[in-house]
Amino acid sequence: MSSVTWARRRSSLARFWQQYRRQRAGVIGAVILAIFVVLALITPLVTDPSGMDVTKATGAKMAPPSLGFLLGTDESGRSILLMILWGSRVSLLIGFMSALLSMVIGTVVGIAAGHFRGWAAAALMRVTDWFLVLPSLVLALVLSAILGGSTSTIILAIGITSWASTARLIRAQTLAVEARPYIERSRALGAGHWHVMSRHVLPNVAPLVLANTTLQVASAIVAESTLAFLGADSGQASWGQLLRGSYDWGAATAGAWWYILAPGLCIVAVVLAFTLCGRAMEAVLNPRLRGVSR
């Protein structure tokens, strides 16, 4: 790759960051998200996972927050703080990977449906419509139950049930891009389908994909928490599993508010952070919204 190309990319990134910094809500969301990501990454370095073993728990049953247990304990005497830290790794991993899978499927289907004509595009859109009308949460619950409980299963279940809305969005953008004159000139010069889709369409829809991905991660984290609460968990500690445990052991009736509040606030904070980042990126990358403060 030439130095000119790298210089252009660095210049584009610098302009993007300069405009993104003007979006105060987006900066706040990025800071919140960075805090959670850093905590998730350093958790294995600063904590001992053996503390999540019920046979090695040292706290009292559902003890309130104290100096020894800053966020209290659960029904087995395990530290809620420790479980939230380790659960953040699972919840964020599932959120990122399932959103990535959803965006890849949605982008491929959307570009193909917008580029091709005839029966191929019609078939792709009928499949997309079928996924749209089906309740995604119920379908994900069924898939996770059939495939078995694991992190990869939950990622797969969420990813393949949440791509349809992205596909329709990308298709609409693809149709708008392919109506531009330079696409006709490219075809007249002998450009094939792959060249048009990869060199012309994809770069133009990439900003939309990037902005939509951040919003999709937020939806994926909520979906993972919901699935875990309904019993379709990954078998590892997650924020949704903590909420499920608080429900099973009657934390609300027992007055153990910390058992419910701590994981709930974590989910709300991360979802809000991704939403703020996504809206800020949309305002920066969309010329019609550029300059709108959020």
Short mmCIF file of C-alpha atoms in Angstrom, two decimals:
data_model
loop_
_atom_site.label_atom_id
_atom_site.label_comp_id
_atom_site.label_asym_id
_atom_site.label_seq_id
_atom_site.Cartn_x
_atom_site.Cartn_y
_atom_site.Cartn_z
CA MET A 1 0.00 0.00 0.00
CA SER A 2 1.43 3.38 -1.02
CA SER A 3 2.36 6.10 1.42
CA VAL A 4 -0.23 8.37 -0.22
CA THR A 5 -3.01 5.94 0.71
CA TRP A 6 -1.82 5.74 4.31
CA ALA A 7 -1.58 9.55 4.48
CA ARG A 8 -5.16 9.87 3.25
CA ARG A 9 -6.39 7.36 5.81
CA ARG A 10 -4.58 9.11 8.64
CA SER A 11 -6.05 12.41 7.50
CA SER A 12 -9.56 10.92 7.38
CA LEU A 13 -9.18 9.45 10.86
CA ALA A 14 -7.92 12.77 12.18
CA ARG A 15 -10.93 14.60 10.70
CA PHE A 16 -13.27 11.98 12.09
CA TRP A 17 -11.83 12.29 15.60
CA GLN A 18 -11.89 16.08 15.44
CA GLN A 19 -15.59 16.04 14.56
CA TYR A 20 -16.38 13.24 17.01
CA ARG A 21 -14.91 15.23 19.91
CA ARG A 22 -17.51 17.91 19.28
CA GLN A 23 -20.24 15.40 20.12
CA ARG A 24 -20.20 15.68 23.92
CA ALA A 25 -22.62 12.81 24.43
CA GLY A 26 -20.47 10.61 22.20
CA VAL A 27 -17.34 11.44 24.20
CA ILE A 28 -19.14 10.59 27.45
CA GLY A 29 -20.28 7.29 25.96
CA ALA A 30 -16.76 6.49 24.77
CA VAL A 31 -15.33 7.18 28.24
CA ILE A 32 -17.92 4.94 29.92
CA LEU A 33 -17.31 2.20 27.38
CA ALA A 34 -13.53 2.47 27.75
CA ILE A 35 -13.82 2.06 31.52
CA PHE A 36 -15.84 -1.15 31.18
CA VAL A 37 -13.55 -2.55 28.50
CA VAL A 38 -10.40 -1.83 30.53
CA LEU A 39 -11.94 -3.41 33.64
CA ALA A 40 -12.89 -6.49 31.64
CA LEU A 41 -9.38 -6.80 30.22
CA ILE A 42 -7.52 -6.42 33.53
CA THR A 43 -9.89 -8.59 35.57
CA PRO A 44 -7.73 -11.77 35.21
CA LEU A 45 -4.70 -9.76 36.33
CA VAL A 46 -6.15 -8.27 39.50
CA THR A 47 -8.67 -10.89 40.68
CA ASP A 48 -8.76 -14.59 41.44
CA PRO A 49 -11.47 -16.55 39.57
CA SER A 50 -11.56 -19.17 42.31
CA GLY A 51 -13.66 -16.71 44.31
CA MET A 52 -16.61 -17.56 42.05
CA ASP A 53 -16.52 -21.18 43.18
CA VAL A 54 -19.39 -21.81 45.60
CA THR A 55 -17.20 -24.21 47.60
CA LYS A 56 -14.65 -21.46 48.24
CA ALA A 57 -17.03 -18.61 49.07
CA THR A 58 -16.08 -16.80 52.27
CA GLY A 59 -18.95 -14.36 52.69
CA ALA A 60 -22.29 -14.67 54.41
CA LYS A 61 -25.42 -15.42 52.43
CA MET A 62 -26.75 -12.25 50.75
CA ALA A 63 -24.69 -9.97 52.96
CA PRO A 64 -25.09 -6.24 52.28
CA PRO A 65 -22.21 -4.12 50.94
CA SER A 66 -19.30 -3.76 53.35
CA LEU A 67 -15.57 -3.09 53.32
CA GLY A 68 -14.89 -6.76 52.64
CA PHE A 69 -17.54 -7.04 49.92
CA LEU A 70 -18.11 -3.65 48.32
CA LEU A 71 -21.21 -4.77 46.41
CA GLY A 72 -22.40 -7.41 48.84
CA THR A 73 -22.68 -11.16 48.29
CA ASP A 74 -25.03 -13.57 46.56
CA GLU A 75 -26.94 -16.58 47.86
CA SER A 76 -23.70 -18.59 48.15
CA GLY A 77 -21.60 -15.91 49.80
CA ARG A 78 -19.71 -14.99 46.63
CA SER A 79 -18.67 -11.40 45.96
CA ILE A 80 -21.08 -9.62 43.62
CA LEU A 81 -18.27 -7.27 42.55
CA LEU A 82 -16.07 -10.20 41.55
CA MET A 83 -18.88 -11.82 39.58
CA ILE A 84 -19.70 -8.53 37.83
CA LEU A 85 -16.06 -8.08 36.79
CA TRP A 86 -15.83 -11.59 35.36
CA GLY A 87 -19.34 -11.35 33.96
CA SER A 88 -18.37 -8.21 32.03
CA ARG A 89 -15.94 -10.30 29.98
CA VAL A 90 -18.69 -12.68 28.89
CA SER A 91 -21.38 -10.03 28.33
CA LEU A 92 -19.10 -7.73 26.33
CA LEU A 93 -17.64 -10.62 24.32
CA ILE A 94 -21.09 -11.90 23.38
CA GLY A 95 -22.25 -8.37 22.59
CA PHE A 96 -19.29 -7.58 20.33
CA MET A 97 -19.11 -10.92 18.51
CA SER A 98 -22.84 -11.39 17.95
CA ALA A 99 -23.14 -7.80 16.68
CA LEU A 100 -20.20 -8.41 14.35
CA LEU A 101 -21.80 -11.60 13.03
CA SER A 102 -25.13 -9.83 12.58
CA MET A 103 -23.54 -6.92 10.73
CA VAL A 104 -21.53 -9.19 8.41
CA ILE A 105 -24.62 -11.19 7.44
CA GLY A 106 -26.77 -8.07 7.11
CA THR A 107 -24.17 -6.23 5.03
CA VAL A 108 -23.57 -9.13 2.63
CA VAL A 109 -27.29 -9.78 2.15
CA GLY A 110 -28.13 -6.07 1.89
CA ILE A 111 -25.46 -5.29 -0.72
CA ALA A 112 -26.33 -8.40 -2.74
CA ALA A 113 -30.06 -7.65 -2.63
CA GLY A 114 -29.48 -4.07 -3.72
CA HIS A 115 -26.95 -4.90 -6.44
CA PHE A 116 -28.56 -7.84 -8.18
CA ARG A 117 -31.94 -7.80 -9.85
CA GLY A 118 -34.60 -10.38 -10.61
CA TRP A 119 -35.21 -13.59 -8.71
CA ALA A 120 -31.96 -13.44 -6.72
CA ALA A 121 -32.80 -10.10 -5.11
CA ALA A 122 -36.42 -11.18 -4.59
CA ALA A 123 -35.34 -14.39 -2.86
CA LEU A 124 -32.94 -12.55 -0.56
CA MET A 125 -35.59 -10.03 0.42
CA ARG A 126 -38.19 -12.73 1.11
CA VAL A 127 -35.72 -14.45 3.45
CA THR A 128 -35.04 -11.08 5.10
CA ASP A 129 -38.75 -10.41 5.50
CA TRP A 130 -39.19 -13.86 7.04
CA PHE A 131 -36.57 -13.09 9.70
CA LEU A 132 -38.14 -9.68 10.29
CA VAL A 133 -41.62 -11.02 11.06
CA LEU A 134 -40.33 -13.75 13.36
CA PRO A 135 -39.80 -12.73 17.01
CA SER A 136 -36.01 -12.67 17.19
CA LEU A 137 -35.85 -13.28 20.93
CA VAL A 138 -38.02 -16.37 20.74
CA LEU A 139 -36.05 -17.69 17.77
CA ALA A 140 -32.75 -17.07 19.57
CA LEU A 141 -34.11 -18.85 22.66
CA VAL A 142 -35.10 -21.87 20.57
CA LEU A 143 -31.76 -21.97 18.77
CA SER A 144 -29.76 -21.74 21.99
CA ALA A 145 -31.87 -24.51 23.51
CA ILE A 146 -31.34 -26.77 20.47
CA LEU A 147 -27.62 -26.09 20.07
CA GLY A 148 -26.82 -26.25 23.79
CA GLY A 149 -25.59 -23.66 26.23
CA SER A 150 -22.18 -22.13 25.49
CA THR A 151 -20.73 -18.74 24.65
CA SER A 152 -20.39 -19.57 20.94
CA THR A 153 -23.98 -20.86 20.87
CA ILE A 154 -25.36 -17.62 22.34
CA ILE A 155 -23.27 -15.57 19.89
CA LEU A 156 -24.58 -17.64 16.98
CA ALA A 157 -28.18 -17.50 18.19
CA ILE A 158 -28.18 -13.71 18.58
CA GLY A 159 -26.17 -13.06 15.41
CA ILE A 160 -28.30 -15.05 12.99
CA THR A 161 -31.59 -13.71 14.36
CA SER A 162 -30.82 -9.98 14.37
CA TRP A 163 -29.39 -9.21 10.92
CA ALA A 164 -32.61 -8.62 8.97
CA SER A 165 -33.13 -4.94 9.85
CA THR A 166 -29.50 -4.22 8.97
CA ALA A 167 -29.93 -5.95 5.60
CA ARG A 168 -32.88 -3.75 4.67
CA LEU A 169 -30.99 -0.62 5.73
CA ILE A 170 -27.90 -1.55 3.72
CA ARG A 171 -30.03 -2.51 0.72
CA ALA A 172 -31.65 0.92 0.66
CA GLN A 173 -28.24 2.59 0.81
CA THR A 174 -26.91 0.27 -1.90
CA LEU A 175 -29.76 1.21 -4.23
CA ALA A 176 -28.97 4.89 -3.67
CA VAL A 177 -25.25 4.37 -4.38
CA GLU A 178 -25.81 2.32 -7.51
CA ALA A 179 -28.04 5.05 -8.95
CA ARG A 180 -25.05 7.38 -9.16
CA PRO A 181 -23.50 8.08 -12.59
CA TYR A 182 -20.01 6.78 -11.80
CA ILE A 183 -21.42 3.30 -11.25
CA GLU A 184 -22.71 3.28 -14.83
CA ARG A 185 -19.34 4.50 -16.09
CA SER A 186 -17.61 1.74 -14.14
CA ARG A 187 -19.85 -0.89 -15.69
CA ALA A 188 -19.35 0.58 -19.15
CA LEU A 189 -15.58 0.19 -18.67
CA GLY A 190 -16.08 -3.51 -17.98
CA ALA A 191 -16.30 -3.67 -14.16
CA GLY A 192 -17.87 -6.88 -12.90
CA HIS A 193 -20.26 -7.48 -10.02
CA TRP A 194 -17.50 -8.07 -7.48
CA HIS A 195 -15.60 -4.93 -8.49
CA VAL A 196 -18.70 -2.73 -8.23
CA MET A 197 -19.79 -4.17 -4.88
CA SER A 198 -16.35 -4.22 -3.23
CA ARG A 199 -14.77 -1.07 -4.71
CA HIS A 200 -17.74 1.27 -5.03
CA VAL A 201 -20.71 0.13 -2.96
CA LEU A 202 -18.98 -1.19 0.18
CA PRO A 203 -16.85 1.93 0.85
CA ASN A 204 -19.97 4.10 0.55
CA VAL A 205 -22.08 2.00 2.93
CA ALA A 206 -19.22 1.36 5.39
CA PRO A 207 -19.90 4.47 7.52
CA LEU A 208 -23.52 3.40 7.89
CA VAL A 209 -22.41 -0.11 8.83
CA LEU A 210 -19.94 1.25 11.40
CA ALA A 211 -22.48 3.50 13.07
CA ASN A 212 -25.13 0.78 13.07
CA THR A 213 -22.71 -1.75 14.57
CA THR A 214 -22.36 0.25 17.79
CA LEU A 215 -26.13 0.31 18.17
CA GLN A 216 -26.30 -3.40 17.37
CA VAL A 217 -23.81 -4.20 20.16
CA ALA A 218 -26.13 -2.52 22.66
CA SER A 219 -29.06 -4.60 21.41
CA ALA A 220 -26.95 -7.77 21.56
CA ILE A 221 -25.98 -7.16 25.19
CA VAL A 222 -29.64 -6.68 26.11
CA ALA A 223 -30.53 -9.85 24.17
CA GLU A 224 -27.82 -11.85 25.98
CA SER A 225 -29.04 -10.62 29.34
CA THR A 226 -32.61 -11.49 28.44
CA LEU A 227 -31.67 -14.97 27.25
CA ALA A 228 -29.65 -15.57 30.41
CA PHE A 229 -32.56 -14.38 32.54
CA LEU A 230 -34.85 -16.81 30.68
CA GLY A 231 -32.43 -19.66 31.36
CA ALA A 232 -30.53 -19.86 28.06
CA ASP A 233 -27.15 -18.77 29.41
CA SER A 234 -23.62 -19.54 28.27
CA GLY A 235 -22.72 -21.51 31.40
CA GLN A 236 -20.40 -18.73 32.56
CA ALA A 237 -20.92 -15.76 34.84
CA SER A 238 -22.58 -12.86 33.05
CA TRP A 239 -24.69 -9.88 34.00
CA GLY A 240 -27.82 -11.59 32.76
CA GLN A 241 -27.01 -14.70 34.78
CA LEU A 242 -26.62 -12.56 37.89
CA LEU A 243 -30.10 -11.12 37.36
CA ARG A 244 -31.42 -14.62 36.89
CA GLY A 245 -29.79 -15.71 40.14
CA SER A 246 -31.27 -12.77 42.01
CA TYR A 247 -34.72 -13.74 40.71
CA ASP A 248 -34.34 -17.44 41.52
CA TRP A 249 -33.23 -16.77 45.09
CA GLY A 250 -35.79 -14.06 45.79
CA ALA A 251 -33.38 -11.17 46.24
CA ALA A 252 -36.20 -8.64 45.87
CA THR A 253 -38.33 -10.14 48.62
CA ALA A 254 -35.26 -10.69 50.81
CA GLY A 255 -34.29 -7.02 50.54
CA ALA A 256 -30.98 -7.81 48.77
CA TRP A 257 -31.22 -4.78 46.49
CA TRP A 258 -27.49 -4.87 45.71
CA TYR A 259 -27.91 -8.25 44.03
CA ILE A 260 -30.35 -6.74 41.51
CA LEU A 261 -29.12 -3.16 41.26
CA ALA A 262 -25.43 -3.78 40.51
CA PRO A 263 -25.75 -5.97 37.38
CA GLY A 264 -28.79 -4.00 36.22
CA LEU A 265 -26.89 -0.70 36.35
CA CYS A 266 -23.96 -2.26 34.49
CA ILE A 267 -26.25 -3.34 31.65
CA VAL A 268 -27.91 0.09 31.51
CA ALA A 269 -24.57 1.92 31.57
CA VAL A 270 -22.99 -0.14 28.76
CA VAL A 271 -26.10 -0.03 26.58
CA LEU A 272 -26.33 3.74 27.09
CA ALA A 273 -22.62 4.13 26.25
CA PHE A 274 -22.94 2.20 22.99
CA THR A 275 -26.08 4.14 22.09
CA LEU A 276 -24.37 7.49 22.70
CA CYS A 277 -21.35 6.41 20.65
CA GLY A 278 -23.56 5.17 17.83
CA ARG A 279 -25.60 8.36 17.68
CA ALA A 280 -22.44 10.49 17.74
CA MET A 281 -20.86 8.46 14.94
CA GLU A 282 -24.04 8.75 12.92
CA ALA A 283 -23.99 12.53 13.35
CA VAL A 284 -20.35 12.68 12.23
CA LEU A 285 -20.58 10.28 9.29
CA ASN A 286 -23.94 11.48 7.96
CA PRO A 287 -23.50 14.82 6.14
CA ARG A 288 -27.13 15.74 6.83
CA LEU A 289 -26.58 15.43 10.57
CA ARG A 290 -23.09 16.90 10.69
CA GLY A 291 -22.90 19.81 13.05
CA VAL A 292 -25.86 18.65 15.12
CA SER A 293 -24.76 18.52 18.77
CA ARG A 294 -25.81 15.49 20.76
#
